[in-house]
Amino acid sequence: MPKMRAKADLPSKPCRHCSRPMVWRKAWARSWDDVLYCSDRCRTQAAQERRADNGASSTRDHA
């Protein structure tokens, strides 16, 4: 059986939306590079902000 790793030894990176640190989880082992947000809440809020920004910029372009 492999040795256990301390939580402090696990890789971490900041959430793209809230900048809180995310610590590696076994469930993310195959997709750690693709994980951008710490939670579903951050993912949906970031998407809403992107939609709002895109809508505001497209109305400015047509004015």
Short mmCIF file of N, CA, C and O in Angstrom, two decimals:
data_model
loop_
_atom_site.label_atom_id
_atom_site.label_comp_id
_atom_site.label_asym_id
_atom_site.label_seq_id
_atom_site.Cartn_x
_atom_site.Cartn_y
_atom_site.Cartn_z
N MET A 1 0.85 -1.18 0.00
CA MET A 1 0.00 0.00 0.00
C MET A 1 0.90 1.25 0.00
O MET A 1 1.87 1.32 0.74
N PRO A 2 0.56 2.27 -0.83
CA PRO A 2 1.39 3.47 -0.88
C PRO A 2 1.30 4.27 0.41
O PRO A 2 0.33 4.17 1.16
N LYS A 3 2.32 5.07 0.64
CA LYS A 3 2.34 5.92 1.82
C LYS A 3 1.26 6.99 1.73
O LYS A 3 0.93 7.46 0.65
N MET A 4 0.78 7.40 2.87
CA MET A 4 -0.20 8.49 2.93
C MET A 4 0.53 9.82 2.73
O MET A 4 1.68 9.96 3.12
N ARG A 5 -0.16 10.79 2.16
CA ARG A 5 0.40 12.13 2.00
C ARG A 5 -0.33 13.08 2.93
O ARG A 5 -1.55 12.98 3.09
N ALA A 6 0.40 13.99 3.51
CA ALA A 6 -0.21 15.01 4.36
C ALA A 6 -0.96 16.00 3.47
O ALA A 6 -0.58 16.24 2.32
N LYS A 7 -2.05 16.55 3.97
CA LYS A 7 -2.82 17.52 3.20
C LYS A 7 -1.97 18.71 2.76
O LYS A 7 -2.16 19.25 1.68
N ALA A 8 -1.02 19.09 3.58
CA ALA A 8 -0.16 20.22 3.24
C ALA A 8 0.73 19.90 2.04
O ALA A 8 1.20 20.82 1.37
N ASP A 9 0.95 18.63 1.73
CA ASP A 9 1.79 18.24 0.61
C ASP A 9 1.03 18.13 -0.70
O ASP A 9 1.64 17.93 -1.74
N LEU A 10 -0.28 18.24 -0.67
CA LEU A 10 -1.07 18.12 -1.89
C LEU A 10 -1.01 19.42 -2.69
O LEU A 10 -0.90 20.51 -2.12
N PRO A 11 -1.08 19.32 -4.02
CA PRO A 11 -1.04 20.54 -4.83
C PRO A 11 -2.30 21.37 -4.63
O PRO A 11 -3.37 20.85 -4.30
N SER A 12 -2.17 22.68 -4.83
CA SER A 12 -3.32 23.56 -4.71
C SER A 12 -3.20 24.65 -5.77
O SER A 12 -2.12 24.88 -6.32
N LYS A 13 -4.32 25.30 -6.05
CA LYS A 13 -4.34 26.43 -6.96
C LYS A 13 -5.55 27.29 -6.63
O LYS A 13 -6.51 26.82 -6.01
N PRO A 14 -5.55 28.56 -7.03
CA PRO A 14 -6.67 29.44 -6.68
C PRO A 14 -7.87 29.23 -7.60
O PRO A 14 -7.71 28.91 -8.78
N CYS A 15 -9.04 29.45 -7.06
CA CYS A 15 -10.27 29.42 -7.85
C CYS A 15 -10.25 30.61 -8.80
O CYS A 15 -9.86 31.71 -8.42
N ARG A 16 -10.68 30.41 -10.03
CA ARG A 16 -10.64 31.47 -11.03
C ARG A 16 -11.62 32.60 -10.71
O ARG A 16 -11.40 33.75 -11.06
N HIS A 17 -12.69 32.29 -9.98
CA HIS A 17 -13.71 33.30 -9.69
C HIS A 17 -13.47 34.01 -8.35
O HIS A 17 -13.43 35.22 -8.29
N CYS A 18 -13.30 33.24 -7.27
CA CYS A 18 -13.22 33.84 -5.94
C CYS A 18 -11.80 33.90 -5.38
O CYS A 18 -11.58 34.47 -4.32
N SER A 19 -10.85 33.30 -6.04
CA SER A 19 -9.43 33.27 -5.65
C SER A 19 -9.15 32.52 -4.36
O SER A 19 -8.05 32.63 -3.81
N ARG A 20 -10.09 31.75 -3.87
CA ARG A 20 -9.81 30.90 -2.70
C ARG A 20 -8.93 29.73 -3.15
O ARG A 20 -9.06 29.25 -4.27
N PRO A 21 -8.07 29.25 -2.27
CA PRO A 21 -7.22 28.11 -2.66
C PRO A 21 -8.04 26.82 -2.73
O PRO A 21 -8.88 26.56 -1.87
N MET A 22 -7.80 26.05 -3.78
CA MET A 22 -8.42 24.72 -3.93
C MET A 22 -7.32 23.70 -3.75
O MET A 22 -6.26 23.80 -4.38
N VAL A 23 -7.56 22.71 -2.93
CA VAL A 23 -6.59 21.64 -2.70
C VAL A 23 -7.02 20.44 -3.53
O VAL A 23 -8.21 20.13 -3.65
N TRP A 24 -6.04 19.76 -4.10
CA TRP A 24 -6.27 18.60 -4.95
C TRP A 24 -7.15 17.57 -4.25
O TRP A 24 -7.02 17.34 -3.05
N ARG A 25 -8.07 16.99 -5.00
CA ARG A 25 -8.93 15.91 -4.49
C ARG A 25 -8.77 14.69 -5.39
O ARG A 25 -8.51 14.83 -6.59
N LYS A 26 -8.96 13.52 -4.83
CA LYS A 26 -8.81 12.30 -5.60
C LYS A 26 -9.79 12.27 -6.77
O LYS A 26 -9.46 11.79 -7.85
N ALA A 27 -10.98 12.82 -6.59
CA ALA A 27 -11.97 12.85 -7.66
C ALA A 27 -11.49 13.68 -8.85
O ALA A 27 -11.94 13.49 -9.97
N TRP A 28 -10.57 14.61 -8.60
CA TRP A 28 -10.04 15.46 -9.67
C TRP A 28 -8.73 14.93 -10.24
O TRP A 28 -8.06 15.62 -11.01
N ALA A 29 -8.35 13.71 -9.90
CA ALA A 29 -7.04 13.18 -10.28
C ALA A 29 -6.83 13.20 -11.79
O ALA A 29 -5.76 13.57 -12.27
N ARG A 30 -7.83 12.85 -12.55
CA ARG A 30 -7.69 12.79 -14.01
C ARG A 30 -7.88 14.14 -14.68
O ARG A 30 -7.46 14.34 -15.81
N SER A 31 -8.54 15.08 -14.00
CA SER A 31 -8.86 16.35 -14.65
C SER A 31 -8.37 17.56 -13.86
O SER A 31 -8.95 18.63 -13.98
N TRP A 32 -7.32 17.41 -13.08
CA TRP A 32 -6.84 18.51 -12.23
C TRP A 32 -6.50 19.75 -13.06
O TRP A 32 -6.77 20.87 -12.65
N ASP A 33 -5.96 19.58 -14.25
CA ASP A 33 -5.61 20.73 -15.09
C ASP A 33 -6.86 21.45 -15.60
O ASP A 33 -6.81 22.64 -15.90
N ASP A 34 -7.98 20.73 -15.70
CA ASP A 34 -9.22 21.32 -16.21
C ASP A 34 -10.07 21.96 -15.13
O ASP A 34 -11.02 22.68 -15.44
N VAL A 35 -9.77 21.69 -13.86
CA VAL A 35 -10.56 22.25 -12.75
C VAL A 35 -10.21 23.72 -12.60
O VAL A 35 -9.06 24.08 -12.37
N LEU A 36 -11.22 24.59 -12.74
CA LEU A 36 -11.00 26.03 -12.66
C LEU A 36 -11.70 26.67 -11.47
O LEU A 36 -11.25 27.70 -10.98
N TYR A 37 -12.80 26.09 -11.03
CA TYR A 37 -13.63 26.70 -9.98
C TYR A 37 -13.72 25.78 -8.78
O TYR A 37 -13.75 24.56 -8.92
N CYS A 38 -13.84 26.38 -7.59
CA CYS A 38 -13.87 25.60 -6.36
C CYS A 38 -15.24 24.98 -6.10
O CYS A 38 -15.34 24.02 -5.36
N SER A 39 -16.29 25.53 -6.71
CA SER A 39 -17.63 25.02 -6.43
C SER A 39 -18.56 25.30 -7.62
O SER A 39 -18.23 26.08 -8.52
N ASP A 40 -19.72 24.68 -7.59
CA ASP A 40 -20.73 24.95 -8.61
C ASP A 40 -21.19 26.40 -8.53
O ASP A 40 -21.49 27.02 -9.56
N ARG A 41 -21.25 26.93 -7.34
CA ARG A 41 -21.68 28.32 -7.16
C ARG A 41 -20.73 29.28 -7.89
O ARG A 41 -21.17 30.18 -8.61
N CYS A 42 -19.43 29.09 -7.73
CA CYS A 42 -18.46 29.95 -8.42
C CYS A 42 -18.57 29.77 -9.93
O CYS A 42 -18.46 30.74 -10.68
N ARG A 43 -18.78 28.54 -10.40
CA ARG A 43 -18.89 28.28 -11.83
C ARG A 43 -20.10 29.00 -12.41
O ARG A 43 -19.98 29.67 -13.45
N THR A 44 -21.25 28.94 -11.73
CA THR A 44 -22.45 29.58 -12.27
C THR A 44 -22.36 31.10 -12.19
O THR A 44 -22.78 31.80 -13.11
N GLN A 45 -21.79 31.63 -11.11
CA GLN A 45 -21.63 33.08 -10.99
C GLN A 45 -20.68 33.61 -12.05
O GLN A 45 -20.92 34.68 -12.63
N ALA A 46 -19.62 32.89 -12.33
CA ALA A 46 -18.67 33.33 -13.36
C ALA A 46 -19.34 33.31 -14.73
O ALA A 46 -19.15 34.22 -15.53
N ALA A 47 -20.15 32.30 -14.99
CA ALA A 47 -20.86 32.21 -16.27
C ALA A 47 -21.86 33.35 -16.40
O ALA A 47 -21.99 33.96 -17.48
N GLN A 48 -22.56 33.68 -15.33
CA GLN A 48 -23.51 34.78 -15.36
C GLN A 48 -22.80 36.11 -15.63
O GLN A 48 -23.28 36.94 -16.40
N GLU A 49 -21.65 36.31 -15.02
CA GLU A 49 -20.89 37.54 -15.24
C GLU A 49 -20.38 37.62 -16.68
O GLU A 49 -20.39 38.68 -17.29
N ARG A 50 -19.94 36.47 -17.22
CA ARG A 50 -19.49 36.46 -18.62
C ARG A 50 -20.63 36.82 -19.56
O ARG A 50 -20.46 37.59 -20.49
N ARG A 51 -21.83 36.25 -19.29
CA ARG A 51 -22.99 36.57 -20.13
C ARG A 51 -23.36 38.03 -20.03
O ARG A 51 -23.69 38.67 -21.02
N ALA A 52 -23.31 38.58 -18.82
CA ALA A 52 -23.65 39.99 -18.62
C ALA A 52 -22.63 40.88 -19.33
O ALA A 52 -23.00 41.88 -19.96
N ASP A 53 -21.34 40.54 -19.25
CA ASP A 53 -20.30 41.32 -19.92
C ASP A 53 -20.44 41.24 -21.43
O ASP A 53 -20.29 42.24 -22.13
N ASN A 54 -20.76 40.07 -21.95
CA ASN A 54 -20.92 39.92 -23.40
C ASN A 54 -22.14 40.67 -23.89
O ASN A 54 -22.11 41.26 -24.96
N GLY A 55 -23.20 40.66 -23.13
CA GLY A 55 -24.41 41.39 -23.51
C GLY A 55 -24.19 42.89 -23.49
O GLY A 55 -24.63 43.61 -24.37
N ALA A 56 -23.46 43.39 -22.52
CA ALA A 56 -23.19 44.82 -22.42
C ALA A 56 -22.27 45.28 -23.53
O ALA A 56 -22.46 46.34 -24.12
N SER A 57 -21.28 44.48 -23.88
CA SER A 57 -20.34 44.88 -24.92
C SER A 57 -20.99 44.82 -26.29
O SER A 57 -20.70 45.64 -27.15
N SER A 58 -21.90 43.86 -26.52
CA SER A 58 -22.54 43.78 -27.83
C SER A 58 -23.51 44.93 -28.05
O SER A 58 -23.69 45.39 -29.15
N THR A 59 -24.15 45.42 -26.98
CA THR A 59 -25.04 46.56 -27.15
C THR A 59 -24.24 47.84 -27.38
O THR A 59 -24.69 48.71 -28.11
N ARG A 60 -23.06 47.92 -26.83
CA ARG A 60 -22.20 49.09 -27.07
C ARG A 60 -21.69 49.12 -28.50
O ARG A 60 -21.52 50.15 -29.11
N ASP A 61 -21.45 47.93 -29.08
CA ASP A 61 -20.93 47.86 -30.44
C ASP A 61 -21.96 48.34 -31.46
O ASP A 61 -21.60 48.89 -32.49
N HIS A 62 -23.23 48.14 -31.16
CA HIS A 62 -24.29 48.50 -32.10
C HIS A 62 -24.75 49.95 -31.95
O HIS A 62 -25.51 50.42 -32.74
N ALA A 63 -24.29 50.62 -30.96
CA ALA A 63 -24.75 52.00 -30.72
C ALA A 63 -24.04 53.01 -31.60
O ALA A 63 -23.04 52.84 -32.16
#
